[in-house]
Amino acid sequence: MLTLLVSSFVAYGFAAYDFKGKNFFFVIVPIILSIPFEVIMLPLYSQISKWGMMDSYVSIILPFLAHASTIFFFRQYLLGLPKSLIEAGRIDGCTEYGIFFKLIAPIMKPAFSAMAILNGMNA
């Protein structure tokens, strides 16, 4: 559940906003998809050990808060939505979190369910 929330926030940022380096940072997402987990397992263990988080639930949850495949899927889904929806929310005086939770998240329910199933299969 937390993975879906964090990944959807990141994907919303990539889809809704224009910022410097947006394309560069998004190119990193497919590159991360091509790296197998076995390659990063030892450096991840080393980093968790240096942070002093061994034998804790945080060390299990933190590295998997955002999946590259989930970010990619959500971004592609959000690019199919009209930009006028977000603009309408801003004109109505909604905050950015309000736009996401009241306008975007209800529309993304099919994407959330698909990614929940896929992420659940990988767990």
Tab-separated table of C-alpha atoms in Angstrom:
chain	number	residue	atom	x	y	z
A	1	MET	CA	0.000	0.000	0.000
A	2	LEU	CA	2.785	2.421	0.903
A	3	THR	CA	4.601	1.486	-2.300
A	4	LEU	CA	1.568	2.446	-4.348
A	5	LEU	CA	1.249	5.774	-2.564
A	6	VAL	CA	4.904	6.793	-2.905
A	7	SER	CA	5.169	5.571	-6.499
A	8	SER	CA	1.983	7.395	-7.481
A	9	PHE	CA	3.309	10.634	-5.951
A	10	VAL	CA	6.526	10.315	-7.940
A	11	ALA	CA	4.662	9.477	-11.140
A	12	TYR	CA	2.295	12.408	-10.609
A	13	GLY	CA	5.300	14.689	-10.299
A	14	PHE	CA	6.730	13.380	-13.553
A	15	ALA	CA	3.418	13.651	-15.394
A	16	ALA	CA	1.939	16.888	-14.069
A	17	TYR	CA	4.899	19.227	-13.570
A	18	ASP	CA	7.565	20.646	-15.836
A	19	PHE	CA	10.894	21.066	-14.061
A	20	LYS	CA	14.535	21.189	-15.018
A	21	GLY	CA	15.995	17.709	-15.451
A	22	LYS	CA	12.598	16.001	-15.684
A	23	ASN	CA	13.540	13.901	-18.706
A	24	PHE	CA	16.941	13.022	-17.229
A	25	PHE	CA	15.404	11.788	-13.987
A	26	PHE	CA	12.750	9.824	-15.827
A	27	VAL	CA	15.365	8.114	-18.018
A	28	ILE	CA	16.887	6.800	-14.791
A	29	VAL	CA	13.647	4.897	-14.052
A	30	PRO	CA	13.931	2.476	-17.042
A	31	ILE	CA	17.645	2.115	-16.362
A	32	ILE	CA	16.829	0.994	-12.803
A	33	LEU	CA	14.395	-1.538	-14.290
A	34	SER	CA	17.271	-3.179	-16.144
A	35	ILE	CA	19.361	-3.751	-12.992
A	36	PRO	CA	18.613	-7.089	-11.298
A	37	PHE	CA	18.041	-7.083	-7.542
A	38	GLU	CA	20.960	-9.447	-6.970
A	39	VAL	CA	23.357	-6.716	-8.125
A	40	ILE	CA	22.193	-4.221	-5.516
A	41	MET	CA	21.625	-6.676	-2.675
A	42	LEU	CA	25.149	-6.439	-1.170
A	43	PRO	CA	25.438	-2.611	-1.354
A	44	LEU	CA	21.930	-2.369	0.119
A	45	TYR	CA	22.930	-4.632	3.011
A	46	SER	CA	26.051	-2.567	3.566
A	47	GLN	CA	24.105	0.708	3.609
A	48	ILE	CA	21.435	-0.602	5.988
A	49	SER	CA	24.218	-1.858	8.267
A	50	LYS	CA	25.968	1.545	8.256
A	51	TRP	CA	22.703	3.284	9.143
A	52	GLY	CA	22.288	0.945	12.124
A	53	MET	CA	18.920	-0.387	11.001
A	54	MET	CA	19.711	-4.081	11.062
A	55	ASP	CA	16.974	-6.328	12.487
A	56	SER	CA	14.210	-3.762	12.098
A	57	TYR	CA	11.084	-3.487	10.000
A	58	VAL	CA	12.312	-0.187	8.561
A	59	SER	CA	15.193	-2.002	6.871
A	60	ILE	CA	12.671	-4.217	5.104
A	61	ILE	CA	10.248	-1.456	4.095
A	62	LEU	CA	12.563	1.448	3.188
A	63	PRO	CA	14.375	-0.026	0.149
A	64	PHE	CA	11.100	-1.041	-1.498
A	65	LEU	CA	9.050	2.126	-0.998
A	66	ALA	CA	9.127	2.975	-4.685
A	67	HIS	CA	9.305	0.454	-7.534
A	68	ALA	CA	10.572	1.642	-10.892
A	69	SER	CA	7.998	-0.442	-12.763
A	70	THR	CA	5.161	1.028	-10.692
A	71	ILE	CA	6.417	4.583	-11.264
A	72	PHE	CA	6.671	3.928	-14.989
A	73	PHE	CA	3.173	2.433	-15.165
A	74	PHE	CA	1.566	5.239	-13.156
A	75	ARG	CA	3.307	7.924	-15.210
A	76	GLN	CA	2.095	6.421	-18.459
A	77	TYR	CA	-1.416	6.183	-17.020
A	78	LEU	CA	-1.340	9.802	-15.889
A	79	LEU	CA	-0.103	11.046	-19.265
A	80	GLY	CA	-3.374	9.770	-20.719
A	81	LEU	CA	-5.377	12.088	-18.475
A	82	PRO	CA	-6.148	15.600	-19.723
A	83	LYS	CA	-4.073	18.434	-18.220
A	84	SER	CA	-7.265	20.489	-18.022
A	85	LEU	CA	-8.390	18.305	-15.102
A	86	ILE	CA	-5.459	19.476	-12.988
A	87	GLU	CA	-5.899	23.067	-14.159
A	88	ALA	CA	-9.582	22.947	-13.213
A	89	GLY	CA	-8.640	21.823	-9.724
A	90	ARG	CA	-6.188	24.697	-9.380
A	91	ILE	CA	-8.756	27.213	-10.615
A	92	ASP	CA	-11.254	25.903	-8.064
A	93	GLY	CA	-8.716	26.634	-5.320
A	94	CYS	CA	-7.779	23.081	-4.459
A	95	THR	CA	-4.337	22.442	-2.972
A	96	GLU	CA	-1.890	20.177	-4.785
A	97	TYR	CA	-2.586	17.360	-2.335
A	98	GLY	CA	-6.300	17.971	-2.768
A	99	ILE	CA	-5.948	17.743	-6.536
A	100	PHE	CA	-4.152	14.440	-6.184
A	101	PHE	CA	-6.430	12.852	-3.588
A	102	LYS	CA	-9.780	14.256	-4.774
A	103	LEU	CA	-9.330	14.327	-8.555
A	104	ILE	CA	-6.457	12.119	-9.674
A	105	ALA	CA	-6.523	9.200	-7.201
A	106	PRO	CA	-10.189	8.276	-7.842
A	107	ILE	CA	-9.485	8.180	-11.575
A	108	MET	CA	-6.420	5.997	-10.947
A	109	LYS	CA	-8.333	3.230	-9.114
A	110	PRO	CA	-7.893	0.730	-11.985
A	111	ALA	CA	-4.156	1.466	-12.089
A	112	PHE	CA	-3.897	1.116	-8.305
A	113	SER	CA	-5.610	-2.257	-8.387
A	114	ALA	CA	-3.445	-3.525	-11.251
A	115	MET	CA	-0.246	-2.469	-9.512
A	116	ALA	CA	-1.445	-3.873	-6.167
A	117	ILE	CA	-1.866	-7.260	-7.816
A	118	LEU	CA	1.510	-7.119	-9.573
A	119	ASN	CA	3.364	-5.854	-6.504
A	120	GLY	CA	1.626	-8.478	-4.371
A	121	MET	CA	2.846	-11.211	-6.696
A	122	ASN	CA	6.427	-9.952	-6.307
A	123	ALA	CA	6.248	-9.758	-2.512
